[in-house]
């Protein structure tokens, strides 16, 4: 039986230009290294041609030194509007973020224990307009392949948004939604959100892949 449930959670309104940041205490590289078909996405999405994406993924590559992360501003052009790389192990508490402006998207990984930047990259190509680009997170399986483990989980300690001074948002309520690349469900722990014209915050999200027994 190859059936399983993936997880997705999203915001029910568009936040616009600004910095989107996800803090994590899960060593995601160990998750995708143990199952090369697992994909974790942290992204803004309207369509496959209008998307800003941080992805943890090996895309099925089982090699010892395979890349395990990519940054993409769709449509993807490797090295131009996208970058695939390997984030080394050893970082327990990390912040994965991008700053989205009309002219550039700047990606960054920060080690929260040492307060140092582990990786950064930016692009000025294919920058989408912010209409209909809500933030979404999901945990799913490439090509619908059954997970290697009965339960695969990722703890996201918080999601934070700091608005660019030149943009504005309306009401902002965070909610979980069903539906991802395959059959989906979402699991949210203590989920307290607040919003103003300048910031939004969601505290603790648990994403889990659950395979059928």
Coordinates of C-alpha atoms in Angstrom, one line a residue, residues 26-209:
X26 CA 14.8 20.4 13.2
X27 CA 18.0 19.5 11.3
X28 CA 16.2 19.3 8.0
X29 CA 19.3 18.2 6.1
X30 CA 19.3 15.0 8.2
X31 CA 15.6 14.4 7.2
X32 CA 16.2 14.8 3.5
X33 CA 19.5 13.0 3.6
X34 CA 17.7 10.0 5.2
X35 CA 15.0 10.0 2.6
X36 CA 16.1 11.6 -0.7
X37 CA 12.5 11.9 -1.9
X38 CA 11.2 14.2 0.9
X39 CA 10.7 17.8 0.0
X40 CA 10.1 20.7 2.4
X41 CA 8.9 23.9 0.8
X42 CA 8.8 27.4 2.3
X43 CA 7.4 29.7 -0.4
X44 CA 5.1 32.3 -2.0
X45 CA 3.0 30.8 -4.7
X46 CA 0.5 31.9 -7.4
X47 CA 1.5 29.5 -10.2
X48 CA 4.4 27.5 -11.5
X49 CA 5.6 30.6 -13.3
X50 CA 5.0 33.0 -10.3
X51 CA 6.7 31.6 -7.2
X52 CA 9.5 32.4 -4.7
X53 CA 10.7 29.2 -3.1
X54 CA 13.1 27.8 -0.5
X55 CA 13.2 24.0 -0.8
X56 CA 14.9 21.3 1.1
X57 CA 15.2 18.5 -1.3
X58 CA 17.6 16.0 -2.9
X59 CA 15.2 15.2 -5.7
X60 CA 15.9 11.5 -5.4
X61 CA 19.7 11.8 -5.5
X62 CA 21.2 9.3 -3.0
X63 CA 24.8 10.5 -3.4
X64 CA 26.7 11.2 -0.2
X65 CA 27.4 14.8 -1.2
X66 CA 24.2 15.5 -3.1
X67 CA 22.7 18.9 -3.0
X68 CA 20.0 19.3 -0.5
X69 CA 18.6 22.8 -0.9
X70 CA 17.5 25.1 -3.6
X71 CA 16.4 28.7 -4.0
X72 CA 14.0 29.5 -6.9
X73 CA 12.3 32.5 -8.4
X74 CA 10.1 31.0 -11.1
X75 CA 10.6 30.6 -14.0
X76 CA 13.7 28.8 -12.9
X77 CA 17.1 29.5 -14.6
X78 CA 19.9 27.8 -12.7
X79 CA 22.5 30.3 -11.4
X80 CA 20.3 33.2 -12.7
X81 CA 16.9 33.0 -10.9
X82 CA 17.6 29.8 -9.0
X83 CA 20.4 28.1 -7.1
X84 CA 20.9 24.5 -6.0
X85 CA 23.5 23.8 -3.3
X86 CA 24.4 21.6 -0.3
X87 CA 23.9 23.1 3.1
X88 CA 26.4 21.3 5.4
X89 CA 25.3 19.6 8.6
X90 CA 25.9 20.9 12.1
X91 CA 23.4 23.7 12.5
X92 CA 20.7 22.9 15.0
X93 CA 18.8 26.1 15.2
X94 CA 18.4 27.9 11.9
X95 CA 16.5 30.8 10.3
X96 CA 15.6 30.4 6.6
X97 CA 14.5 33.7 5.0
X98 CA 14.1 35.7 1.9
X99 CA 13.6 39.5 1.6
X100 CA 11.3 40.2 -1.3
X101 CA 11.3 43.7 -3.0
X102 CA 10.2 44.8 -6.5
X103 CA 13.8 44.6 -7.8
X104 CA 15.5 41.8 -5.9
X105 CA 15.0 38.7 -3.8
X106 CA 17.7 38.0 -1.2
X107 CA 17.9 34.5 0.4
X108 CA 19.7 33.8 3.6
X109 CA 20.3 31.0 6.1
X110 CA 21.3 32.1 9.6
X111 CA 22.6 30.0 12.5
X112 CA 20.6 31.2 15.4
X113 CA 23.1 29.8 18.0
X114 CA 26.1 31.6 16.6
X115 CA 24.2 34.5 15.0
X116 CA 26.2 34.0 11.8
X117 CA 25.1 33.8 8.2
X118 CA 25.6 30.3 6.8
X119 CA 24.6 30.9 3.2
X120 CA 23.2 33.8 1.2
X121 CA 22.3 34.4 -2.4
X122 CA 20.2 36.9 -4.4
X123 CA 18.6 37.4 -7.8
X124 CA 17.2 40.3 -9.7
X125 CA 15.6 38.0 -12.4
X126 CA 11.9 37.1 -12.9
X127 CA 10.7 39.0 -9.8
X128 CA 6.9 38.6 -9.6
X129 CA 4.4 41.2 -8.5
X130 CA 3.0 40.4 -5.0
X131 CA -0.7 40.0 -6.0
X132 CA -2.0 36.5 -5.1
X133 CA 1.3 35.4 -3.6
X134 CA 0.4 34.1 -0.1
X135 CA 3.1 32.3 2.1
X136 CA 2.7 28.5 2.2
X137 CA 4.7 25.7 3.7
X138 CA 4.5 22.1 2.8
X139 CA 6.1 18.7 3.4
X140 CA 5.6 16.2 0.5
X141 CA 7.1 13.4 -1.5
X142 CA 8.7 13.7 -4.9
X143 CA 6.6 11.9 -7.6
X144 CA 4.3 10.5 -4.9
X145 CA 6.8 8.0 -3.7
X146 CA 6.0 6.4 -0.3
X147 CA 8.1 7.8 2.6
X148 CA 10.9 5.6 3.9
X149 CA 9.6 6.1 7.5
X150 CA 6.2 5.6 9.0
X151 CA 6.2 9.2 10.3
X152 CA 8.5 12.0 9.0
X153 CA 8.1 15.3 10.8
X154 CA 9.5 18.9 10.7
X155 CA 9.2 21.3 13.6
X156 CA 9.0 25.0 12.5
X157 CA 9.4 27.1 15.7
X158 CA 7.9 30.2 14.1
X159 CA 7.1 32.1 11.0
X160 CA 7.8 35.8 11.0
X161 CA 7.0 38.5 8.4
X162 CA 8.4 42.0 8.4
X163 CA 6.8 44.2 5.9
X164 CA 8.7 46.4 3.5
X165 CA 8.1 50.1 4.3
X166 CA 6.8 50.8 0.8
X167 CA 4.0 48.1 0.9
X168 CA 0.9 47.5 2.8
X169 CA -1.3 44.5 3.8
X170 CA -4.9 44.1 4.8
X171 CA -6.2 41.7 7.4
X172 CA -3.9 38.8 8.0
X173 CA -5.1 35.6 9.6
X174 CA -3.0 32.5 9.4
X175 CA -4.8 29.2 8.7
X176 CA -4.0 25.6 7.8
X177 CA -5.2 24.4 4.4
X178 CA -5.5 20.9 2.9
X179 CA -3.9 20.1 -0.5
X180 CA -0.3 19.7 -1.6
X181 CA 1.4 17.8 -4.3
X182 CA -0.3 14.6 -3.1
X183 CA -3.0 13.8 -0.6
X184 CA -2.5 16.3 2.3
X185 CA -3.4 17.1 5.8
X186 CA -2.0 19.7 8.2
X187 CA -1.0 19.6 11.8
X188 CA -0.6 22.8 13.8
X189 CA 0.5 23.0 17.4
X190 CA 0.1 26.1 19.5
X191 CA -0.8 28.5 16.6
X192 CA -1.1 32.1 17.8
X193 CA -1.0 34.8 15.1
X194 CA -0.9 38.5 15.3
X195 CA -0.7 41.0 12.5
X196 CA -0.3 44.7 11.9
X197 CA 0.6 46.8 9.0
X198 CA 4.3 46.0 9.7
X199 CA 4.5 42.4 10.9
X200 CA 2.9 39.0 11.3
X201 CA 3.9 36.0 13.4
X202 CA 2.9 32.4 13.7
X203 CA 4.3 30.4 16.6
X204 CA 5.0 26.6 16.2
X205 CA 3.9 24.6 13.2
X206 CA 4.4 20.8 13.0
X207 CA 4.4 19.3 9.5
X208 CA 4.3 15.5 9.3
X209 CA 4.3 12.9 6.6

